[in-house]
Short mmCIF file of C-alpha atoms and ligand atoms in Angstrom, two decimals:
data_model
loop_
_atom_site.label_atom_id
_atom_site.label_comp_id
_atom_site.label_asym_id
_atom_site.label_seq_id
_atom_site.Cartn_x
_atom_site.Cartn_y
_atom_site.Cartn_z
CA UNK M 1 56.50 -15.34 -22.37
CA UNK M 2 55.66 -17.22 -19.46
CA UNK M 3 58.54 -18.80 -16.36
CA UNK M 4 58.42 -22.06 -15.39
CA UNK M 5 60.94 -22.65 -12.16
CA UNK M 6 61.65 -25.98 -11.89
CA UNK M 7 63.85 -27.71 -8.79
CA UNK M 8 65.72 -31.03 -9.35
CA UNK M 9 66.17 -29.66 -13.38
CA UNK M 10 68.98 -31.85 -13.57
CA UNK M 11 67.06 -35.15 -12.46
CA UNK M 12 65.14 -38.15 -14.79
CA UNK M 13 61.88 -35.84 -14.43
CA UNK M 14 63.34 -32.47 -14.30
CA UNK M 15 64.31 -32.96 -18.32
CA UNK M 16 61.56 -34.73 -19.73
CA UNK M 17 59.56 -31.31 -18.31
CA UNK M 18 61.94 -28.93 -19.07
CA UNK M 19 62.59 -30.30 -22.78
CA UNK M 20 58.29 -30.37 -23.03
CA UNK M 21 58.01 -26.71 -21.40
CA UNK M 22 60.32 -25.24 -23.76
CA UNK M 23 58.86 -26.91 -26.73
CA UNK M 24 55.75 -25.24 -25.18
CA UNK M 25 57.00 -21.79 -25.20
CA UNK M 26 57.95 -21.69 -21.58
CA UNK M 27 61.21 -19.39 -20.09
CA UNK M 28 62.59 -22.17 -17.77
CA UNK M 29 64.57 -21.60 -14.98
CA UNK M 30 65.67 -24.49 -13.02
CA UNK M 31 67.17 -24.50 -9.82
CA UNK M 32 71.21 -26.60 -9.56
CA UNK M 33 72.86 -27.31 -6.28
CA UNK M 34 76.69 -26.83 -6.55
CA UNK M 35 78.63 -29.58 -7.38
CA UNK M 36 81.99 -30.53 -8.19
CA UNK M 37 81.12 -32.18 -10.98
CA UNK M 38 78.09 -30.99 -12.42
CA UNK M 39 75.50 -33.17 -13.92
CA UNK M 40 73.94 -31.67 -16.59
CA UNK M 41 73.72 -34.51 -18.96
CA UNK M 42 69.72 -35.55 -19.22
CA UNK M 43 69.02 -31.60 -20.61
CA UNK M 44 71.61 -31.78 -23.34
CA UNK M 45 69.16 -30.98 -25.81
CA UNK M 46 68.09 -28.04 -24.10
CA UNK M 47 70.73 -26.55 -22.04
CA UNK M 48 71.12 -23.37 -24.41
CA UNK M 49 67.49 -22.54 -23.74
CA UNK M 50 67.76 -22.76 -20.02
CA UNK M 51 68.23 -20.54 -17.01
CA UNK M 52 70.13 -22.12 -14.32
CA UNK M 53 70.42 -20.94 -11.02
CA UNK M 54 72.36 -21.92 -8.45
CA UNK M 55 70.47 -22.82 -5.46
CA UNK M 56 69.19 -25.31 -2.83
CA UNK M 57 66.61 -26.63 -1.10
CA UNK M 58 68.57 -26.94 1.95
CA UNK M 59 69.24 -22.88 1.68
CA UNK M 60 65.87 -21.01 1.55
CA UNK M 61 67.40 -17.47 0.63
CA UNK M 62 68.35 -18.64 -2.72
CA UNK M 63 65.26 -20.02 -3.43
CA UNK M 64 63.68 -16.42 -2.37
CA UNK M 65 66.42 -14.78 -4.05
CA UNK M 66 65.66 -16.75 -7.32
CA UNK M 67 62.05 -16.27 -7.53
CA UNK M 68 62.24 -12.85 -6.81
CA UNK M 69 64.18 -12.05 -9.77
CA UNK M 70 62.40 -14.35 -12.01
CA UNK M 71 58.92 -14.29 -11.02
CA UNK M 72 57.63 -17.90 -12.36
CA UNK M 73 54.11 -18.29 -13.49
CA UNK M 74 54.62 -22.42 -12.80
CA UNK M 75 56.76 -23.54 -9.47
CA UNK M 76 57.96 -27.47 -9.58
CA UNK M 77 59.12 -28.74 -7.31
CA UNK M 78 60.64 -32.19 -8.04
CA UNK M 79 63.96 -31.78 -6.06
CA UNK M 80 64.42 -34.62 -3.49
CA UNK M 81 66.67 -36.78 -2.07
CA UNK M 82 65.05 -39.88 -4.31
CA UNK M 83 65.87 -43.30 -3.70
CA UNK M 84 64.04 -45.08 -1.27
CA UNK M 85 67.29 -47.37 -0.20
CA UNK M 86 69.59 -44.11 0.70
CA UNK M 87 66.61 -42.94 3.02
CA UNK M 88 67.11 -45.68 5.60
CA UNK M 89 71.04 -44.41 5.97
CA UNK M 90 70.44 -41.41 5.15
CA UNK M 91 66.88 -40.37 7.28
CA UNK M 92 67.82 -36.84 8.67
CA UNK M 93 68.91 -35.76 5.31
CA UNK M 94 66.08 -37.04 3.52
CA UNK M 95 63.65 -35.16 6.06
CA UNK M 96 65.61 -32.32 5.50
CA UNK M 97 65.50 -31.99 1.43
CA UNK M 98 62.89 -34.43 0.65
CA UNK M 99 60.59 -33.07 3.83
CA UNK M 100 61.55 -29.74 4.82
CA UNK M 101 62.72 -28.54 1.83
CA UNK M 102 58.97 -28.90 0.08
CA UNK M 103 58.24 -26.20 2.71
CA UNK M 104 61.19 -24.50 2.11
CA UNK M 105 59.83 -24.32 -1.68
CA UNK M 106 56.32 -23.26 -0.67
CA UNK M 107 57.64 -20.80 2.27
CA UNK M 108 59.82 -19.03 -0.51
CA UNK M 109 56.23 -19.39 -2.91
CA UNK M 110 54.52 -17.45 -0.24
CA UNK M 111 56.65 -14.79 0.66
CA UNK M 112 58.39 -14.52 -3.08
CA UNK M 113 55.59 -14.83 -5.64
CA UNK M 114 52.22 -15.62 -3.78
CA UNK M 115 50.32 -16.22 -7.37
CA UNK M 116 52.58 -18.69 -8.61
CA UNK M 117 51.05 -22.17 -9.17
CA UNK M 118 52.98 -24.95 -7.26
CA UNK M 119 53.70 -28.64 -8.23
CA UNK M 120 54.86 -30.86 -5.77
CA UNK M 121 56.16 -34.03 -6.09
CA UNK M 122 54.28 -36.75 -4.60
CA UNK M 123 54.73 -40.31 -4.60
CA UNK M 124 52.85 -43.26 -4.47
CA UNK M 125 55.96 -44.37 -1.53
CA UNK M 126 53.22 -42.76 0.85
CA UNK M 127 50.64 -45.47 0.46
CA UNK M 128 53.47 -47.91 1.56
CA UNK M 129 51.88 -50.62 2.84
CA UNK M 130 48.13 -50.09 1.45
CA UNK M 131 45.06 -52.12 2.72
CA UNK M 132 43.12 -51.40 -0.74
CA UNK M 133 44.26 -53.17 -4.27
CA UNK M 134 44.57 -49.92 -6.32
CA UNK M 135 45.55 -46.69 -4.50
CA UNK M 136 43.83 -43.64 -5.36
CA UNK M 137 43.16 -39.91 -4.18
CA UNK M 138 41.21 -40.93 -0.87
CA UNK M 139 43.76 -43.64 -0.04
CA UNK M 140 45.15 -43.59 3.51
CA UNK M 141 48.94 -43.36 3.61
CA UNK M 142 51.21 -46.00 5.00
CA UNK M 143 55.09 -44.82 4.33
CA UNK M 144 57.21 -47.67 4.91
CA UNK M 145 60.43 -45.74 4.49
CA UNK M 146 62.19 -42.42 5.58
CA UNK M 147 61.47 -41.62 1.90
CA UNK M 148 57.64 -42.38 2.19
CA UNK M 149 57.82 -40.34 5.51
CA UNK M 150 58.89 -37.41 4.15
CA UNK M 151 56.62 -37.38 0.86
CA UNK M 152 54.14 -37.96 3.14
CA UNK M 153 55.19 -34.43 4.99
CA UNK M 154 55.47 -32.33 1.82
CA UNK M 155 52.08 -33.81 1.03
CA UNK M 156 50.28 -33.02 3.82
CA UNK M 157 52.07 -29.51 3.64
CA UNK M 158 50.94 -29.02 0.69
CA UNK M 159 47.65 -29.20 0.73
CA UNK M 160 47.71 -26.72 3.95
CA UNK M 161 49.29 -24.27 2.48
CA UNK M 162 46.20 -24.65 -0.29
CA UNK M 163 44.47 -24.59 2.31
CA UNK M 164 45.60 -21.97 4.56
CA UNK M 165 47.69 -19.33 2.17
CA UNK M 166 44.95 -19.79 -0.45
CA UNK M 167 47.81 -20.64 -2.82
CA UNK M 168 47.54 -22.63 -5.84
CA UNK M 169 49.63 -25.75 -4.93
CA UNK M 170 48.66 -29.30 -6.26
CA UNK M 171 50.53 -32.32 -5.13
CA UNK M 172 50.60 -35.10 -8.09
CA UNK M 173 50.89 -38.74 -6.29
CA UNK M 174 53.04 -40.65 -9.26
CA UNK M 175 53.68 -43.83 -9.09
CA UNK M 176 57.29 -45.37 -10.18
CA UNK M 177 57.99 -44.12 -13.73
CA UNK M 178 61.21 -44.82 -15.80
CA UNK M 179 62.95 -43.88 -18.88
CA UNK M 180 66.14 -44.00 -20.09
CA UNK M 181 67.38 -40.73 -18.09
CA UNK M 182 66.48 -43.14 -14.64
CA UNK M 183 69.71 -43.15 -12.60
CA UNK M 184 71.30 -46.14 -11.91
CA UNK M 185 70.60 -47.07 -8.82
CA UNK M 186 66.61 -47.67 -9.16
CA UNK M 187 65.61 -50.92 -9.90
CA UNK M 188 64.40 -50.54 -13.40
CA UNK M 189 67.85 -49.15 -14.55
CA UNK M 190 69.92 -51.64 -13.10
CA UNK M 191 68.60 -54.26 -14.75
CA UNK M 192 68.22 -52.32 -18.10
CA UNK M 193 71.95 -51.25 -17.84
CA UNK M 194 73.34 -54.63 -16.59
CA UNK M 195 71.11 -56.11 -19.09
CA UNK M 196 73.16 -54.45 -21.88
CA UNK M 197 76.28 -54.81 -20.14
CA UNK M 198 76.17 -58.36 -19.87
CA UNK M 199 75.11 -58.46 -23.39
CA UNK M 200 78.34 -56.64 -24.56
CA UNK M 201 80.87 -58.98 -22.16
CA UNK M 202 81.08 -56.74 -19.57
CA UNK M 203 79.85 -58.15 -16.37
CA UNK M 204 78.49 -61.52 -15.79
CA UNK M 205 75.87 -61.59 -13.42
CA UNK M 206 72.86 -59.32 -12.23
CA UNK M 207 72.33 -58.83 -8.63
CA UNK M 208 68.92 -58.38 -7.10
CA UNK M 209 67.10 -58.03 -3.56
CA UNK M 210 63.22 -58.79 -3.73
CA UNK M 211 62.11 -59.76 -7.34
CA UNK M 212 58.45 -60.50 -6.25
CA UNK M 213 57.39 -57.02 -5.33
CA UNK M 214 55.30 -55.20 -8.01
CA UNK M 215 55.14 -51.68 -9.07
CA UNK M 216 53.14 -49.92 -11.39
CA UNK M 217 55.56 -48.37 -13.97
CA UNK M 218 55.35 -45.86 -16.62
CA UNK M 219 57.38 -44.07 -18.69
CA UNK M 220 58.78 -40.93 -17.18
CA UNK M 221 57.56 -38.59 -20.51
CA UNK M 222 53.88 -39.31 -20.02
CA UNK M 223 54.13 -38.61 -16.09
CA UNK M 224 55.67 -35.27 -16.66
CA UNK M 225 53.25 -34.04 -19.27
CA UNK M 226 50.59 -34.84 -16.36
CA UNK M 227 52.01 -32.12 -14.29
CA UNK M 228 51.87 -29.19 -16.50
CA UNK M 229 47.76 -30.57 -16.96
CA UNK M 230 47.42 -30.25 -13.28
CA UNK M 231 48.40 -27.17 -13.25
CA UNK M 232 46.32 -25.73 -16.16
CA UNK M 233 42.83 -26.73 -13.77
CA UNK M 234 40.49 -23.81 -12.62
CA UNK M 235 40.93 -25.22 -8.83
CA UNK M 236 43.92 -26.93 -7.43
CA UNK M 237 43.45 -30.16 -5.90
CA UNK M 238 45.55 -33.73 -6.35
CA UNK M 239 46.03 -36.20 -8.47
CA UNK M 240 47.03 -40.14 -8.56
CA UNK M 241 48.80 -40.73 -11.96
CA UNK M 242 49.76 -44.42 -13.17
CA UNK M 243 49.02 -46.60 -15.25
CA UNK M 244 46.92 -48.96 -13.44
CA UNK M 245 48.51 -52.21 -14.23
CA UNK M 246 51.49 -53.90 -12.05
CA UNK M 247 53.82 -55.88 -13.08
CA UNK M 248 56.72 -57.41 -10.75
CA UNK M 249 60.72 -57.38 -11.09
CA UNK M 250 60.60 -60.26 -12.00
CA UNK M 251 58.59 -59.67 -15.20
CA UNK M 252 60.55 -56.40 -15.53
CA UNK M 253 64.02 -58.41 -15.43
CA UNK M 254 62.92 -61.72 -18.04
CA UNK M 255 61.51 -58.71 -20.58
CA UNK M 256 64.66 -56.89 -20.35
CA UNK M 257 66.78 -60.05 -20.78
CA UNK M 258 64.88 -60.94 -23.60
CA UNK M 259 64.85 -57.67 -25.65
CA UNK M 260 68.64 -58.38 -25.57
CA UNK M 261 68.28 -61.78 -26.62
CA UNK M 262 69.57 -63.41 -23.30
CA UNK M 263 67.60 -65.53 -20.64
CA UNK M 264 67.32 -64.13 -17.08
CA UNK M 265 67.94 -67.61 -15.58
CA UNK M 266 71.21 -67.70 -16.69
CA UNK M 267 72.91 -64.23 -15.03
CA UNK M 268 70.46 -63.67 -11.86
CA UNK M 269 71.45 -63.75 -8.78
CA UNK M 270 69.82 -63.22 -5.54
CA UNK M 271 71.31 -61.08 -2.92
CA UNK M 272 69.80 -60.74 0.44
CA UNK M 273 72.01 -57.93 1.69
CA UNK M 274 69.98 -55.73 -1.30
CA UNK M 275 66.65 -56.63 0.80
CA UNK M 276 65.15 -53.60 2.66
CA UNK M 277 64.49 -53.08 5.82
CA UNK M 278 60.65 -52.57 5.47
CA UNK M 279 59.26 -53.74 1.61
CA UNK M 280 56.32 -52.93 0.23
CA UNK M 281 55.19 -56.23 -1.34
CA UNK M 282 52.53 -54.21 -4.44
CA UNK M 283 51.71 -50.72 -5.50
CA UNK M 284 48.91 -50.20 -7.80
CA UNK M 285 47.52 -46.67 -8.97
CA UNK M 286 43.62 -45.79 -10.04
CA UNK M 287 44.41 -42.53 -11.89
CA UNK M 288 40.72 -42.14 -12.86
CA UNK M 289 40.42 -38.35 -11.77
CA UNK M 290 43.34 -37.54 -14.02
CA UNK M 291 41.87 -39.32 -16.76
CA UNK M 292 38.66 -37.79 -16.38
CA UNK M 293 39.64 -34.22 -15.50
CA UNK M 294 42.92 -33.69 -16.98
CA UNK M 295 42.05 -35.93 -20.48
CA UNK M 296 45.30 -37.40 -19.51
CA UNK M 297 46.37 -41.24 -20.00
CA UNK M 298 49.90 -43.13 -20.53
CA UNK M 299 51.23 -43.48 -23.81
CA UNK M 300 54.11 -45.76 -23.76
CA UNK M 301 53.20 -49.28 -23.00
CA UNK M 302 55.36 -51.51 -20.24
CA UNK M 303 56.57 -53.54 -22.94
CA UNK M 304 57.80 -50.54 -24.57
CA UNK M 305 59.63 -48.86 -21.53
CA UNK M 306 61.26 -51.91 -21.25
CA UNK M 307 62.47 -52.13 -24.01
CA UNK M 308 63.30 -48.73 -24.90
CA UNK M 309 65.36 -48.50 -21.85
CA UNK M 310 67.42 -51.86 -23.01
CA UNK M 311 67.74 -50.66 -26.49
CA UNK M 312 69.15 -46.89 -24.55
CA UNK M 313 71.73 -48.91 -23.01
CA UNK M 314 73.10 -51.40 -25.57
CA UNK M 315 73.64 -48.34 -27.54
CA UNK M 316 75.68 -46.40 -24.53
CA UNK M 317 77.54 -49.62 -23.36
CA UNK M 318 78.75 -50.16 -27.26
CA UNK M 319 79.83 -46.74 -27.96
P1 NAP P 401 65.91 -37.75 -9.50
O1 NAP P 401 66.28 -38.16 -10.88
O2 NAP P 401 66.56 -38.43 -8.35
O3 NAP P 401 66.20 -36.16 -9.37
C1 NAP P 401 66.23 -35.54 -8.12
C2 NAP P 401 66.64 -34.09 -8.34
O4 NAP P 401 66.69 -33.41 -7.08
C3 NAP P 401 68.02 -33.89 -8.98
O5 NAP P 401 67.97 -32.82 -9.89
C4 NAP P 401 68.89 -33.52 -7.79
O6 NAP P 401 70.01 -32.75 -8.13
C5 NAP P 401 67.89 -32.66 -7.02
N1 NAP P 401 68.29 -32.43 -5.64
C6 NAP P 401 68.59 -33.35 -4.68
N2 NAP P 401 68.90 -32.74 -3.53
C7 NAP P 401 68.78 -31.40 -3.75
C8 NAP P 401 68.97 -30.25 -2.94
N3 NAP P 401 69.35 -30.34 -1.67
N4 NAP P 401 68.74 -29.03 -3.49
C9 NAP P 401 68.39 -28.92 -4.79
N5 NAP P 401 68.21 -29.97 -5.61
C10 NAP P 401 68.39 -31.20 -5.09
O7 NAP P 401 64.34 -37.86 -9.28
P2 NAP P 401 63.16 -37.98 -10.38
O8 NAP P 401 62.96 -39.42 -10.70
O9 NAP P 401 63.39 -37.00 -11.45
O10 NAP P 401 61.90 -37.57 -9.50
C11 NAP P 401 61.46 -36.21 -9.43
C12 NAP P 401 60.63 -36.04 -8.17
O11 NAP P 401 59.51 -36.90 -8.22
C13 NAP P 401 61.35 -36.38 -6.88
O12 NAP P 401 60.87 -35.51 -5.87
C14 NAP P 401 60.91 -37.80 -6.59
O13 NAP P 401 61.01 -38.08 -5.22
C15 NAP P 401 59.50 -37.75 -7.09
N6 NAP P 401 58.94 -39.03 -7.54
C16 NAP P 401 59.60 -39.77 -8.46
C17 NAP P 401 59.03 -40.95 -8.90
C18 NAP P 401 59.71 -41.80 -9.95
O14 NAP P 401 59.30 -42.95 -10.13
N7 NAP P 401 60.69 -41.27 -10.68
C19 NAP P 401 57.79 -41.37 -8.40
C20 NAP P 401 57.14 -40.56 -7.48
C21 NAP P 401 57.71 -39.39 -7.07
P3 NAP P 401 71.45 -33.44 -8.49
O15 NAP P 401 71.41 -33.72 -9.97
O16 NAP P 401 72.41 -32.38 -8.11
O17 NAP P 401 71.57 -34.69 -7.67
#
């Protein structure tokens, strides 16, 4: 049987992989950091077919310590410090995990389990503030965020220690992708969850920053299943997955209104002091290499990850 180690296990991607890599016939061993209160709900369905280790990105001996005992196949890295908002109060620390700790990951590859493939976590954050419509492969990066910054880092350290080590290590550039499991602080989720609790009487209004900005979403189970691809490829090399389409928050926020029968007008509210420091007015991928060379495309429609994510929480906020 082949291992799959996976960090950040317990986050929105972590579960949609782990859940597919079992289903697969994948061992998977996933990497927690200790908590008080550990957070373990997204792999519910799973959690008797895991290995969990405790560990850290900020502590490089358990990282060694865990792939020496479990010898992965597969390396994924998708631990970080996330959301783009915490990065601006929180910069040193999101260098440290989001940054350092990608070469903490591939450090512990190298001297731990040299013939492991690596996944890293890219994000379509790096482009930031793009000169070019759609952002693809050759795109020059513009970070416009601690968070950007640090992808950016990981990035560029991965591809040198492809480069360099000869290791297999691919870095897939995702743009924003969402699903039910999102935590409740992006964008997406707020509205979906405030959505439904307005709906069921239990707050009246829905605060927002910027609505005009657009992302390209997708749904979080398409993106993941992308990863294992890139990883199945004769010769590493990266990979831009999205959807190709962008829609703003706008859009996102009137959908999810509507899928629970309410109009946006009536409960939005702007708030300034949610602006950001630096935005980054549109993000739009070209995933054409991964449709070409992986066969991969998105399944789940905007429409549809809107409103699956409503329906998610109506059903949470009325049980
Ligand atoms: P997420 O839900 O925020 O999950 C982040 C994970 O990292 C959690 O499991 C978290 O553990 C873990 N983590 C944080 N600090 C850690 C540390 N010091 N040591 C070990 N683990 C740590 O993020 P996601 O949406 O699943 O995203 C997965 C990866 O893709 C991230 O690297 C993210 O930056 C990147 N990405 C995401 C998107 C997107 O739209 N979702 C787009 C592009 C790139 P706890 O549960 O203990 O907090």
């Amino acid at each position: 049987m082949k291992t799959a180690f996976i960090t950040g296990i317990t986050g929105q991607d972590g579960s949609f992989l782990a859940e597919q890599l079992v289903e697969d016939g994948w061992k998977v061993v996933g990497l927690v950091r200790r908590s008080a209160s550990r957070n373990l709900w997204r792999l519910r369905s799973v959690l008797d077919k895991l290995i969990l280790v405790d560990g850290d990105l900020l502590d490089m001996g358990s990282m060694i310590d865990a792939l020496k005992t479990h010898r992965p196949q597969h390396v994924y890295n998708l631990a970080a410090q996330s959301f783009v908002a915490t990065s601006w109060r929180q910069p040193l620390l999101t260098g440290d995990v989001t940054g350092l700790g990608a070469a903490r990951v591939l450090e512990s590859v190298r001297l731990a389990c040299p013939d492991a493939r690596v996944y890293q976590a890219g994000s379509s954050e790096m482009f930031g503030l793009s000169t070019q419509a759609r952002q693809n492969e050759t795109t020059p990066f513009h970070p416009r965020s601690p968070y950007g910054v640090a992808k950016v880092y990981a990035h560029h350290l991965a591809v040198n220690y492809r480069e360099s080590h000869k290791l297999y290590v691919v870095s897939g550039i995702l743009f924003n992708h969402e699903s039910e499991r999102r935590g409740v602080e992006f964008v997406t989720r707020k509205i979906s969850q405030s959505v439904a609790r307005i709906a069921t009487g239990k707050q009246t209004e829905l605060h927002l920053g910027d609505i005009n900005v657009r992302r390209d979403w997708g749904f979080a189970g398409d993106y993941t299943r992308a990863m294992t691809r890139m990883l199945e490829q004769d010769e590493p090399q990266d990979y831009v997955i999205a959807t190709g389409t962008n829609w703003s928050v706008r859009c996102f926020a009137e959908r999810a209104f509507a899928a629970a029968g309410l109009s946006m007008e009536q409960y939005l509210r702007h708030d300034p002091s949610l602006l950001r420091p630096a935005e980054i007015p549109s993000l739009c991928g070209d995933a054409t290499r991964a449709i070409t060379d992986l066969g991969w495309k998105p399944e789940c429609s905007f429409d549809e990850l809107v409103e699956r994510m409503v329906r998610a929480d109506l059903a949470r906020e009325r049980s």
